[in-house]
Amino acid sequence: MASEETDKSTSSRSSHSSHSSCCSGVSDTSTLVYDHETWLDFVPHVHELCRQLWPSASEDEDFVLEKLRGGSYNRIIGIKTPPSAEEAPGSYILRIPRFEFAQQAREMAIVRYVRQHTSIPTADIVFYDSTSENPLKDPYVVHSRIPGQDLQDIYRTLDHEKKLAVAEQWGQMLLSEFAVQNEFPGLVDASTDDTGAYVYKFRPFDVNPEPEDEPQDARLLAKQTILDMFVLQFERWHAADNRAYPNDFPLDHFARLTTVAKEMDAAGLFNDVCFSLCHLDLAPRNVMADIKSDNSIQISGVLDWDSAVFGPTFLACEPPSWIWAWSDYEDEDEDRGEDYNEIHANDTPATPEDQVLKRKFEEVVGKDMMKFFYEPQYRLARTLFNIALIGLRHNDAFEKTDRLIQEWAELLPKLTGSSSALHEVTLSMQQASMDDDAVESEALIEL
């Protein structure tokens, strides 16, 4: 998802009298694609909301609104309160979900959880409404505006010392994630107790459709191993697909994926691996950095925590090769394949300066963690987890599964000297499918 907080906007004023705004005009993208009100029509509703949230603001002073580039799931508006606003004055971001299925409560829960349990800077949520009973007629969240620009926009312009600081701080952020652990995988959610206090809770990953009127599998909220997680997830997806698409899958792809997980476990990949907090989209576009008056740089905030999970520690170890190989990161050559940067992350950087950046990151994270970042088996384990998380609902997921299985079957003998059982599993499933077809054909003949 694009970083919403750093986009430039025009400095014109809205044509609505008494409504100040840093932007004017019609947003073709959000208006046409998401069926939104135009910016000019929407501004009065935002001002009305602001008056409700900051009632002490003088009627003679305006709130300054800034139209920012939204992401795929949220409409984004910057708000600057007038000096007379006594309730939490300052600069804020207003986020309005574009879709009804947005899990606003969970998104707020994970941000608050991260603020409470890590040193990673995040936005501070100051107001929210999960209903449509407000001037916007939609749920919304208002949070503090993180200073600075996203690293996607500024990294290539930084001098070596600032890049070195980013490499160090990026490693420290990952260590902060690794330190937050749980006994089982899943999502962070929250509720309020009878006293109104905020209570965090953990729940299993979403698998749709879930069975109706059946109690939740107790194993999902019990202490698990990494292998337990994979086996349970593939069991759940297999059952869900049978409910949603009976007889549509001639082969049980989840049986093959379970075989991969068991072979990874037997090869020792999951030894001493915990369930840690993992931001699943920790990329330069989602990280804000602020250049200080003394010309130093500080990572000022991390955005888009809504996809965060508790998962195997290696899940958070996709190598940040953009730190020492930015030109490769920017290269959009489709012939390279989506895993190109990860496969080549441990190549020697092109320049001595880039080599220093790579060493700095590795020193901070520690040599014991390097296998998770660079060794191919853990790249495949991350792919296996992503399939376990989202299932096989699209053609590209099946293609990714086939590539994973082929690559794992080629890699396993190099790791252990043993061949994969995947070929035998596939043959067995094909035979079972043919037997089922034969039985069905005989039944039709008898009819």
GROMACS .gro file of C-alpha atoms in nm:
model
  447
    1MET     CA    1   0.000   0.000   0.000
    2ALA     CA    2   0.128   0.343  -0.082
    3SER     CA    3   0.240   0.576   0.191
    4GLU     CA    4  -0.041   0.825   0.231
    5GLU     CA    5   0.117   1.083   0.455
    6THR     CA    6   0.384   1.231   0.234
    7ASP     CA    7   0.206   1.324  -0.085
    8LYS     CA    8   0.233   1.673  -0.221
    9SER     CA    9  -0.082   1.876  -0.269
   10THR     CA   10  -0.171   2.205  -0.428
   11SER     CA   11  -0.203   2.520  -0.221
   12SER     CA   12  -0.530   2.650  -0.361
   13ARG     CA   13  -0.837   2.707  -0.142
   14SER     CA   14  -1.174   2.542  -0.161
   15SER     CA   15  -1.450   2.740  -0.327
   16HIS     CA   16  -1.673   2.673  -0.027
   17SER     CA   17  -1.696   2.986   0.180
   18SER     CA   18  -1.563   2.959   0.537
   19HIS     CA   19  -1.392   2.624   0.462
   20SER     CA   20  -1.012   2.636   0.434
   21SER     CA   21  -0.840   2.361   0.243
   22CYS     CA   22  -0.499   2.300   0.094
   23CYS     CA   23  -0.654   2.124  -0.202
   24SER     CA   24  -0.935   2.189  -0.442
   25GLY     CA   25  -1.085   2.024  -0.744
   26VAL     CA   26  -1.219   1.681  -0.820
   27SER     CA   27  -1.020   1.367  -0.752
   28ASP     CA   28  -1.087   1.158  -1.059
   29THR     CA   29  -0.934   0.848  -0.902
   30SER     CA   30  -1.129   0.827  -0.578
   31THR     CA   31  -1.448   0.974  -0.724
   32LEU     CA   32  -1.467   0.736  -1.019
   33VAL     CA   33  -1.295   0.425  -0.891
   34TYR     CA   34  -1.439   0.422  -0.538
   35ASP     CA   35  -1.765   0.608  -0.603
   36HIS     CA   36  -1.674   0.881  -0.353
   37GLU     CA   37  -1.806   1.230  -0.318
   38THR     CA   38  -1.587   1.485  -0.491
   39TRP     CA   39  -1.334   1.666  -0.276
   40LEU     CA   40  -1.531   1.990  -0.295
   41ASP     CA   41  -1.849   1.818  -0.179
   42PHE     CA   42  -1.670   1.623   0.093
   43VAL     CA   43  -1.485   1.914   0.257
   44PRO     CA   44  -1.789   2.057   0.444
   45HIS     CA   45  -1.852   1.718   0.608
   46VAL     CA   46  -1.491   1.700   0.727
   47HIS     CA   47  -1.513   2.053   0.869
   48GLU     CA   48  -1.831   1.961   1.054
   49LEU     CA   49  -1.657   1.658   1.202
   50CYS     CA   50  -1.361   1.873   1.306
   51ARG     CA   51  -1.593   2.114   1.488
   52GLN     CA   52  -1.736   1.822   1.682
   53LEU     CA   53  -1.395   1.677   1.771
   54TRP     CA   54  -1.239   2.012   1.866
   55PRO     CA   55  -1.536   2.209   2.003
   56SER     CA   56  -1.317   2.473   2.167
   57ALA     CA   57  -1.188   2.596   1.831
   58SER     CA   58  -1.299   2.950   1.759
   59GLU     CA   59  -1.565   2.995   1.492
   60ASP     CA   60  -1.343   3.267   1.348
   61GLU     CA   61  -1.060   3.022   1.280
   62ASP     CA   62  -1.057   2.751   1.018
   63PHE     CA   63  -0.923   2.398   1.022
   64VAL     CA   64  -0.671   2.350   0.740
   65LEU     CA   65  -0.746   2.038   0.539
   66GLU     CA   66  -0.499   1.870   0.307
   67LYS     CA   67  -0.602   1.622   0.043
   68LEU     CA   68  -0.348   1.337   0.044
   69ARG     CA   69  -0.299   1.042  -0.185
   70GLY     CA   70  -0.497   0.756  -0.039
   71GLY     CA   71  -0.404   0.392  -0.035
   72SER     CA   72  -0.602   0.098  -0.167
   73TYR     CA   73  -0.816   0.077   0.147
   74ASN     CA   74  -0.843   0.427   0.292
   75ARG     CA   75  -0.927   0.780   0.190
   76ILE     CA   76  -0.670   1.009   0.356
   77ILE     CA   77  -0.701   1.373   0.467
   78GLY     CA   78  -0.457   1.587   0.660
   79ILE     CA   79  -0.597   1.810   0.936
   80LYS     CA   80  -0.427   2.102   1.107
   81THR     CA   81  -0.617   2.246   1.400
   82PRO     CA   82  -0.639   2.622   1.464
   83PRO     CA   83  -0.446   2.769   1.762
   84SER     CA   84  -0.764   2.804   1.967
   85ALA     CA   85  -0.835   2.428   1.967
   86GLU     CA   86  -0.765   2.313   2.324
   87GLU     CA   87  -0.841   1.942   2.274
   88ALA     CA   88  -0.522   1.779   2.139
   89PRO     CA   89  -0.412   2.063   1.908
   90GLY     CA   90  -0.174   1.983   1.624
   91SER     CA   91  -0.151   1.803   1.289
   92TYR     CA   92  -0.346   1.484   1.223
   93ILE     CA   93  -0.442   1.228   0.964
   94LEU     CA   94  -0.806   1.135   0.901
   95ARG     CA   95  -0.848   0.786   0.755
   96ILE     CA   96  -1.183   0.676   0.612
   97PRO     CA   97  -1.209   0.312   0.498
   98ARG     CA   98  -1.308   0.279   0.134
   99PHE     CA   99  -1.488  -0.052   0.184
  100GLU     CA  100  -1.745  -0.185   0.428
  101PHE     CA  101  -1.539  -0.496   0.507
  102ALA     CA  102  -1.252  -0.293   0.654
  103GLN     CA  103  -1.151  -0.432   0.996
  104GLN     CA  104  -1.111  -0.097   1.164
  105ALA     CA  105  -1.115  -0.227   1.520
  106ARG     CA  106  -0.835  -0.475   1.449
  107GLU     CA  107  -0.627  -0.210   1.272
  108MET     CA  108  -0.651   0.015   1.577
  109ALA     CA  109  -0.576  -0.276   1.810
  110ILE     CA  110  -0.250  -0.368   1.640
  111VAL     CA  111  -0.126  -0.007   1.627
  112ARG     CA  112  -0.195   0.038   1.997
  113TYR     CA  113  -0.039  -0.298   2.074
  114VAL     CA  114   0.279  -0.205   1.888
  115ARG     CA  115   0.302   0.130   2.070
  116GLN     CA  116   0.262  -0.045   2.404
  117HIS     CA  117   0.494  -0.343   2.349
  118THR     CA  118   0.774  -0.217   2.122
  119SER     CA  119   1.000   0.082   2.072
  120ILE     CA  120   0.888   0.112   1.708
  121PRO     CA  121   0.738   0.457   1.642
  122THR     CA  122   0.378   0.452   1.523
  123ALA     CA  123   0.091   0.697   1.499
  124ASP     CA  124  -0.110   0.781   1.810
  125ILE     CA  125  -0.486   0.724   1.765
  126VAL     CA  126  -0.676   1.014   1.919
  127PHE     CA  127  -1.033   0.977   1.786
  128TYR     CA  128  -1.229   0.705   1.613
  129ASP     CA  129  -1.584   0.604   1.532
  130SER     CA  130  -1.670   0.256   1.407
  131THR     CA  131  -2.025   0.360   1.315
  132SER     CA  132  -2.180   0.583   1.048
  133GLU     CA  133  -2.337   0.811   1.309
  134ASN     CA  134  -2.120   1.111   1.230
  135PRO     CA  135  -2.096   1.391   0.971
  136LEU     CA  136  -1.898   1.171   0.733
  137LYS     CA  137  -2.164   0.897   0.738
  138ASP     CA  138  -1.873   0.651   0.752
  139PRO     CA  139  -1.641   0.500   1.012
  140TYR     CA  140  -1.315   0.689   1.058
  141VAL     CA  141  -0.991   0.709   1.256
  142VAL     CA  142  -0.798   1.025   1.344
  143HIS     CA  143  -0.436   0.976   1.442
  144SER     CA  144  -0.129   1.190   1.488
  145ARG     CA  145   0.058   1.293   1.177
  146ILE     CA  146   0.404   1.138   1.166
  147PRO     CA  147   0.672   1.391   1.072
  148GLY     CA  148   0.904   1.347   0.776
  149GLN     CA  149   0.882   1.173   0.439
  150ASP     CA  150   0.863   0.810   0.342
  151LEU     CA  151   1.191   0.639   0.261
  152GLN     CA  152   1.063   0.540  -0.081
  153ASP     CA  153   1.075   0.908  -0.181
  154ILE     CA  154   1.398   1.018  -0.016
  155TYR     CA  155   1.636   0.725   0.029
  156ARG     CA  156   1.825   0.764  -0.299
  157THR     CA  157   1.893   1.132  -0.217
  158LEU     CA  158   2.048   1.062   0.125
  159ASP     CA  159   2.421   1.088   0.185
  160HIS     CA  160   2.618   0.786   0.307
  161GLU     CA  161   2.602   0.879   0.677
  162LYS     CA  162   2.223   0.906   0.669
  163LYS     CA  163   2.193   0.575   0.484
  164LEU     CA  164   2.417   0.418   0.747
  165ALA     CA  165   2.183   0.551   1.019
  166VAL     CA  166   1.883   0.405   0.834
  167ALA     CA  167   2.055   0.065   0.810
  168GLU     CA  168   2.119   0.067   1.185
  169GLN     CA  169   1.770   0.182   1.280
  170TRP     CA  170   1.608  -0.069   1.042
  171GLY     CA  171   1.795  -0.351   1.214
  172GLN     CA  172   1.689  -0.220   1.555
  173MET     CA  173   1.325  -0.214   1.444
  174LEU     CA  174   1.344  -0.579   1.342
  175LEU     CA  175   1.501  -0.675   1.674
  176SER     CA  176   1.215  -0.497   1.848
  177GLU     CA  177   0.968  -0.706   1.648
  178PHE     CA  178   1.154  -1.032   1.719
  179ALA     CA  179   1.140  -0.962   2.093
  180VAL     CA  180   0.756  -0.960   2.104
  181GLN     CA  181   0.649  -1.325   2.107
  182ASN     CA  182   0.341  -1.539   2.159
  183GLU     CA  183   0.278  -1.909   2.221
  184PHE     CA  184   0.065  -1.949   1.910
  185PRO     CA  185   0.029  -1.770   1.576
  186GLY     CA  186  -0.254  -1.541   1.478
  187LEU     CA  187  -0.389  -1.187   1.484
  188VAL     CA  188  -0.406  -0.919   1.752
  189ASP     CA  189  -0.756  -0.797   1.832
  190ALA     CA  190  -0.903  -0.600   2.118
  191SER     CA  191  -1.219  -0.528   2.311
  192THR     CA  192  -1.325  -0.329   2.614
  193ASP     CA  193  -1.409  -0.487   2.946
  194ASP     CA  194  -1.692  -0.393   3.184
  195THR     CA  195  -1.490  -0.098   3.313
  196GLY     CA  196  -1.422   0.034   2.964
  197ALA     CA  197  -1.056  -0.067   2.976
  198TYR     CA  198  -0.888  -0.174   2.653
  199VAL     CA  199  -0.814  -0.550   2.653
  200TYR     CA  200  -0.596  -0.719   2.391
  201LYS     CA  201  -0.680  -1.066   2.271
  202PHE     CA  202  -0.540  -1.303   2.012
  203ARG     CA  203  -0.734  -1.495   1.753
  204PRO     CA  204  -0.654  -1.741   1.473
  205PHE     CA  205  -0.587  -1.635   1.116
  206ASP     CA  206  -0.895  -1.575   0.905
  207VAL     CA  207  -1.006  -1.863   0.684
  208ASN     CA  208  -1.321  -1.814   0.478
  209PRO     CA  209  -1.575  -1.952   0.474
  210GLU     CA  210  -1.557  -2.066   0.835
  211PRO     CA  211  -1.794  -2.352   0.931
  212GLU     CA  212  -2.125  -2.230   1.068
  213ASP     CA  213  -2.248  -2.332   1.410
  214GLU     CA  214  -1.931  -2.528   1.488
  215PRO     CA  215  -1.714  -2.458   1.793
  216GLN     CA  216  -1.368  -2.320   1.724
  217ASP     CA  217  -1.094  -2.580   1.713
  218ALA     CA  218  -0.930  -2.558   2.056
  219ARG     CA  219  -0.591  -2.635   1.902
  220LEU     CA  220  -0.586  -2.293   1.736
  221LEU     CA  221  -0.552  -2.104   2.064
  222ALA     CA  222  -0.318  -2.350   2.233
  223LYS     CA  223   0.061  -2.358   2.237
  224GLN     CA  224   0.187  -2.465   1.895
  225THR     CA  225   0.503  -2.552   1.710
  226ILE     CA  226   0.574  -2.404   1.369
  227LEU     CA  227   0.481  -2.737   1.211
  228ASP     CA  228   0.154  -2.743   1.409
  229MET     CA  229   0.069  -2.404   1.260
  230PHE     CA  230   0.123  -2.517   0.901
  231VAL     CA  231  -0.066  -2.844   0.944
  232LEU     CA  232  -0.362  -2.670   1.110
  233GLN     CA  233  -0.377  -2.392   0.851
  234PHE     CA  234  -0.370  -2.631   0.556
  235GLU     CA  235  -0.636  -2.846   0.725
  236ARG     CA  236  -0.856  -2.537   0.770
  237TRP     CA  237  -0.812  -2.420   0.410
  238HIS     CA  238  -0.878  -2.768   0.274
  239ALA     CA  239  -1.203  -2.787   0.470
  240ALA     CA  240  -1.301  -2.431   0.370
  241ASP     CA  241  -1.242  -2.501   0.000
  242ASN     CA  242  -1.444  -2.822   0.020
  243ARG     CA  243  -1.731  -2.622   0.169
  244ALA     CA  244  -1.709  -2.342  -0.086
  245TYR     CA  245  -1.610  -2.534  -0.399
  246PRO     CA  246  -1.698  -2.903  -0.361
  247ASN     CA  247  -1.546  -3.126  -0.629
  248ASP     CA  248  -1.364  -2.833  -0.793
  249PHE     CA  249  -1.012  -2.943  -0.697
  250PRO     CA  250  -0.905  -3.279  -0.847
  251LEU     CA  251  -0.581  -3.277  -0.646
  252ASP     CA  252  -0.538  -3.192  -0.279
  253HIS     CA  253  -0.276  -2.920  -0.312
  254PHE     CA  254  -0.282  -2.871   0.064
  255ALA     CA  255  -0.161  -3.228   0.112
  256ARG     CA  256   0.147  -3.145  -0.094
  257LEU     CA  257   0.201  -2.822   0.099
  258THR     CA  258   0.172  -3.014   0.426
  259THR     CA  259   0.438  -3.251   0.298
  260VAL     CA  260   0.667  -2.954   0.231
  261ALA     CA  261   0.609  -2.827   0.586
  262LYS     CA  262   0.685  -3.167   0.737
  263GLU     CA  263   1.004  -3.200   0.533
  264MET     CA  264   1.114  -2.849   0.634
  265ASP     CA  265   1.057  -2.943   0.997
  266ALA     CA  266   1.250  -3.269   0.961
  267ALA     CA  267   1.536  -3.076   0.798
  268GLY     CA  268   1.562  -2.859   1.110
  269LEU     CA  269   1.432  -2.533   0.960
  270PHE     CA  270   1.190  -2.478   1.247
  271ASN     CA  271   1.426  -2.561   1.533
  272ASP     CA  272   1.427  -2.288   1.798
  273VAL     CA  273   1.195  -2.065   1.588
  274CYS     CA  274   0.937  -1.866   1.785
  275PHE     CA  275   0.616  -1.687   1.694
  276SER     CA  276   0.709  -1.319   1.677
  277LEU     CA  277   0.538  -0.998   1.582
  278CYS     CA  278   0.572  -0.955   1.204
  279HIS     CA  279   0.481  -0.651   0.994
  280LEU     CA  280   0.403  -0.814   0.659
  281ASP     CA  281   0.466  -0.503   0.449
  282LEU     CA  282   0.773  -0.345   0.607
  283ALA     CA  283   0.898  -0.161   0.299
  284PRO     CA  284   1.045   0.188   0.239
  285ARG     CA  285   0.706   0.323   0.127
  286ASN     CA  286   0.561   0.242   0.470
  287VAL     CA  287   0.838   0.391   0.682
  288MET     CA  288   0.866   0.763   0.756
  289ALA     CA  289   1.200   0.931   0.823
  290ASP     CA  290   1.262   1.281   0.953
  291ILE     CA  291   1.578   1.483   0.884
  292LYS     CA  292   1.656   1.684   1.198
  293SER     CA  293   1.795   2.035   1.233
  294ASP     CA  294   2.139   1.891   1.309
  295ASN     CA  295   2.123   1.708   0.971
  296SER     CA  296   2.078   1.366   1.135
  297ILE     CA  297   1.800   1.133   1.027
  298GLN     CA  298   1.553   0.943   1.243
  299ILE     CA  299   1.294   0.682   1.147
  300SER     CA  300   0.986   0.863   1.273
  301GLY     CA  301   0.708   0.614   1.216
  302VAL     CA  302   0.594   0.289   1.059
  303LEU     CA  303   0.263   0.278   0.872
  304ASP     CA  304   0.018   0.009   0.762
  305TRP     CA  305   0.022  -0.232   1.055
  306ASP     CA  306  -0.317  -0.375   0.954
  307SER     CA  307  -0.156  -0.683   0.796
  308ALA     CA  308   0.068  -0.756   1.098
  309VAL     CA  309   0.055  -1.104   1.252
  310PHE     CA  310   0.224  -1.326   1.503
  311GLY     CA  311   0.413  -1.569   1.282
  312PRO     CA  312   0.742  -1.758   1.263
  313THR     CA  313   1.036  -1.523   1.324
  314PHE     CA  314   1.178  -1.594   0.978
  315LEU     CA  315   0.865  -1.436   0.832
  316ALA     CA  316   0.994  -1.090   0.932
  317CYS     CA  317   1.336  -1.162   0.778
  318GLU     CA  318   1.284  -1.069   0.417
  319PRO     CA  319   1.621  -0.906   0.350
  320PRO     CA  320   1.609  -0.525   0.312
  321SER     CA  321   1.848  -0.535   0.016
  322TRP     CA  322   1.725  -0.191  -0.094
  323ILE     CA  323   1.952  -0.050   0.179
  324TRP     CA  324   2.264  -0.159  -0.012
  325ALA     CA  325   2.124  -0.219  -0.363
  326TRP     CA  326   1.867   0.054  -0.426
  327SER     CA  327   1.902   0.040  -0.805
  328ASP     CA  328   1.799  -0.327  -0.803
  329TYR     CA  329   1.507  -0.244  -0.574
  330GLU     CA  330   1.380   0.021  -0.815
  331ASP     CA  331   1.433  -0.193  -1.125
  332GLU     CA  332   1.093  -0.312  -1.251
  333ASP     CA  333   1.227  -0.558  -1.509
  334GLU     CA  334   0.956  -0.826  -1.518
  335ASP     CA  335   1.200  -1.083  -1.657
  336ARG     CA  336   1.379  -1.087  -1.322
  337GLY     CA  337   1.089  -1.243  -1.136
  338GLU     CA  338   0.933  -1.136  -0.807
  339ASP     CA  339   1.198  -1.312  -0.594
  340TYR     CA  340   1.500  -1.163  -0.773
  341ASN     CA  341   1.600  -0.917  -0.501
  342GLU     CA  342   1.555  -1.173  -0.225
  343ILE     CA  343   1.753  -1.439  -0.411
  344HIS     CA  344   2.042  -1.197  -0.472
  345ALA     CA  345   2.026  -1.015  -0.137
  346ASN     CA  346   2.352  -1.171  -0.016
  347ASP     CA  347   2.549  -1.086  -0.330
  348THR     CA  348   2.846  -0.857  -0.266
  349PRO     CA  349   2.721  -0.497  -0.308
  350ALA     CA  350   2.852  -0.302  -0.605
  351THR     CA  351   3.045  -0.029  -0.420
  352PRO     CA  352   3.253  -0.011  -0.100
  353GLU     CA  353   2.996   0.228   0.048
  354ASP     CA  354   2.713  -0.019  -0.019
  355GLN     CA  355   2.921  -0.297   0.134
  356VAL     CA  356   2.953  -0.089   0.452
  357LEU     CA  357   2.573  -0.045   0.461
  358LYS     CA  358   2.518  -0.420   0.435
  359ARG     CA  359   2.770  -0.493   0.711
  360LYS     CA  360   2.612  -0.234   0.940
  361PHE     CA  361   2.268  -0.393   0.907
  362GLU     CA  362   2.410  -0.741   0.968
  363GLU     CA  363   2.606  -0.627   1.274
  364VAL     CA  364   2.292  -0.481   1.432
  365VAL     CA  365   2.070  -0.784   1.367
  366GLY     CA  366   2.338  -1.037   1.460
  367LYS     CA  367   2.506  -1.323   1.274
  368ASP     CA  368   2.275  -1.585   1.428
  369MET     CA  369   1.985  -1.433   1.235
  370MET     CA  370   2.159  -1.419   0.897
  371LYS     CA  371   2.038  -1.764   0.789
  372PHE     CA  372   1.679  -1.642   0.810
  373PHE     CA  373   1.757  -1.349   0.579
  374TYR     CA  374   1.976  -1.512   0.317
  375GLU     CA  375   1.942  -1.890   0.300
  376PRO     CA  376   1.704  -2.010   0.025
  377GLN     CA  377   1.516  -2.255   0.248
  378TYR     CA  378   1.384  -1.967   0.458
  379ARG     CA  379   1.277  -1.773   0.150
  380LEU     CA  380   1.072  -2.082   0.058
  381ALA     CA  381   0.942  -2.107   0.417
  382ARG     CA  382   0.816  -1.746   0.388
  383THR     CA  383   0.639  -1.836   0.065
  384LEU     CA  384   0.485  -2.140   0.235
  385PHE     CA  385   0.355  -1.919   0.515
  386ASN     CA  386   0.202  -1.668   0.273
  387ILE     CA  387   0.008  -1.951   0.107
  388ALA     CA  388  -0.097  -2.081   0.450
  389LEU     CA  389  -0.222  -1.732   0.537
  390ILE     CA  390  -0.428  -1.648   0.226
  391GLY     CA  391  -0.509  -1.991   0.082
  392LEU     CA  392  -0.541  -2.092  -0.284
  393ARG     CA  393  -0.816  -1.873  -0.421
  394HIS     CA  394  -0.640  -1.732  -0.729
  395ASN     CA  395  -0.447  -1.871  -1.025
  396ASP     CA  396  -0.127  -1.697  -0.919
  397ALA     CA  397  -0.146  -1.879  -0.584
  398PHE     CA  398  -0.154  -2.215  -0.763
  399GLU     CA  399   0.139  -2.107  -0.981
  400LYS     CA  400   0.331  -1.996  -0.672
  401THR     CA  401   0.256  -2.332  -0.510
  402ASP     CA  402   0.388  -2.524  -0.810
  403ARG     CA  403   0.709  -2.315  -0.815
  404LEU     CA  404   0.755  -2.363  -0.440
  405ILE     CA  405   0.711  -2.740  -0.462
  406GLN     CA  406   0.951  -2.770  -0.755
  407GLU     CA  407   1.217  -2.552  -0.590
  408TRP     CA  408   1.186  -2.731  -0.256
  409ALA     CA  409   1.216  -3.074  -0.421
  410GLU     CA  410   1.540  -2.955  -0.584
  411LEU     CA  411   1.676  -2.797  -0.264
  412LEU     CA  412   1.603  -3.070  -0.008
  413PRO     CA  413   1.868  -3.319  -0.133
  414LYS     CA  414   2.130  -3.043  -0.105
  415LEU     CA  415   2.028  -2.977   0.257
  416THR     CA  416   1.986  -3.333   0.384
  417GLY     CA  417   2.098  -3.576   0.115
  418SER     CA  418   1.742  -3.714   0.103
  419SER     CA  419   1.487  -3.684  -0.176
  420SER     CA  420   1.148  -3.525  -0.126
  421ALA     CA  421   0.837  -3.741  -0.094
  422LEU     CA  422   0.641  -3.489  -0.302
  423HIS     CA  423   0.657  -3.700  -0.618
  424GLU     CA  424   0.505  -4.001  -0.443
  425VAL     CA  425   0.239  -3.781  -0.278
  426THR     CA  426   0.142  -3.634  -0.615
  427LEU     CA  427   0.123  -3.977  -0.780
  428SER     CA  428  -0.090  -4.107  -0.493
  429MET     CA  429  -0.331  -3.814  -0.526
  430GLN     CA  430  -0.352  -3.859  -0.903
  431GLN     CA  431  -0.431  -4.228  -0.858
  432ALA     CA  432  -0.698  -4.148  -0.599
  433SER     CA  433  -0.850  -3.891  -0.837
  434MET     CA  434  -0.859  -4.147  -1.122
  435ASP     CA  435  -1.017  -4.405  -0.892
  436ASP     CA  436  -1.288  -4.155  -0.794
  437ASP     CA  437  -1.353  -4.075  -1.160
  438ALA     CA  438  -1.380  -4.447  -1.240
  439VAL     CA  439  -1.631  -4.504  -0.959
  440GLU     CA  440  -1.834  -4.206  -1.078
  441SER     CA  441  -1.831  -4.334  -1.436
  442GLU     CA  442  -1.946  -4.681  -1.328
  443ALA     CA  443  -2.231  -4.526  -1.132
  444LEU     CA  444  -2.341  -4.328  -1.436
  445ILE     CA  445  -2.330  -4.642  -1.657
  446GLU     CA  446  -2.548  -4.831  -1.409
  447LEU     CA  447  -2.801  -4.546  -1.424
   0.00000   0.00000   0.00000
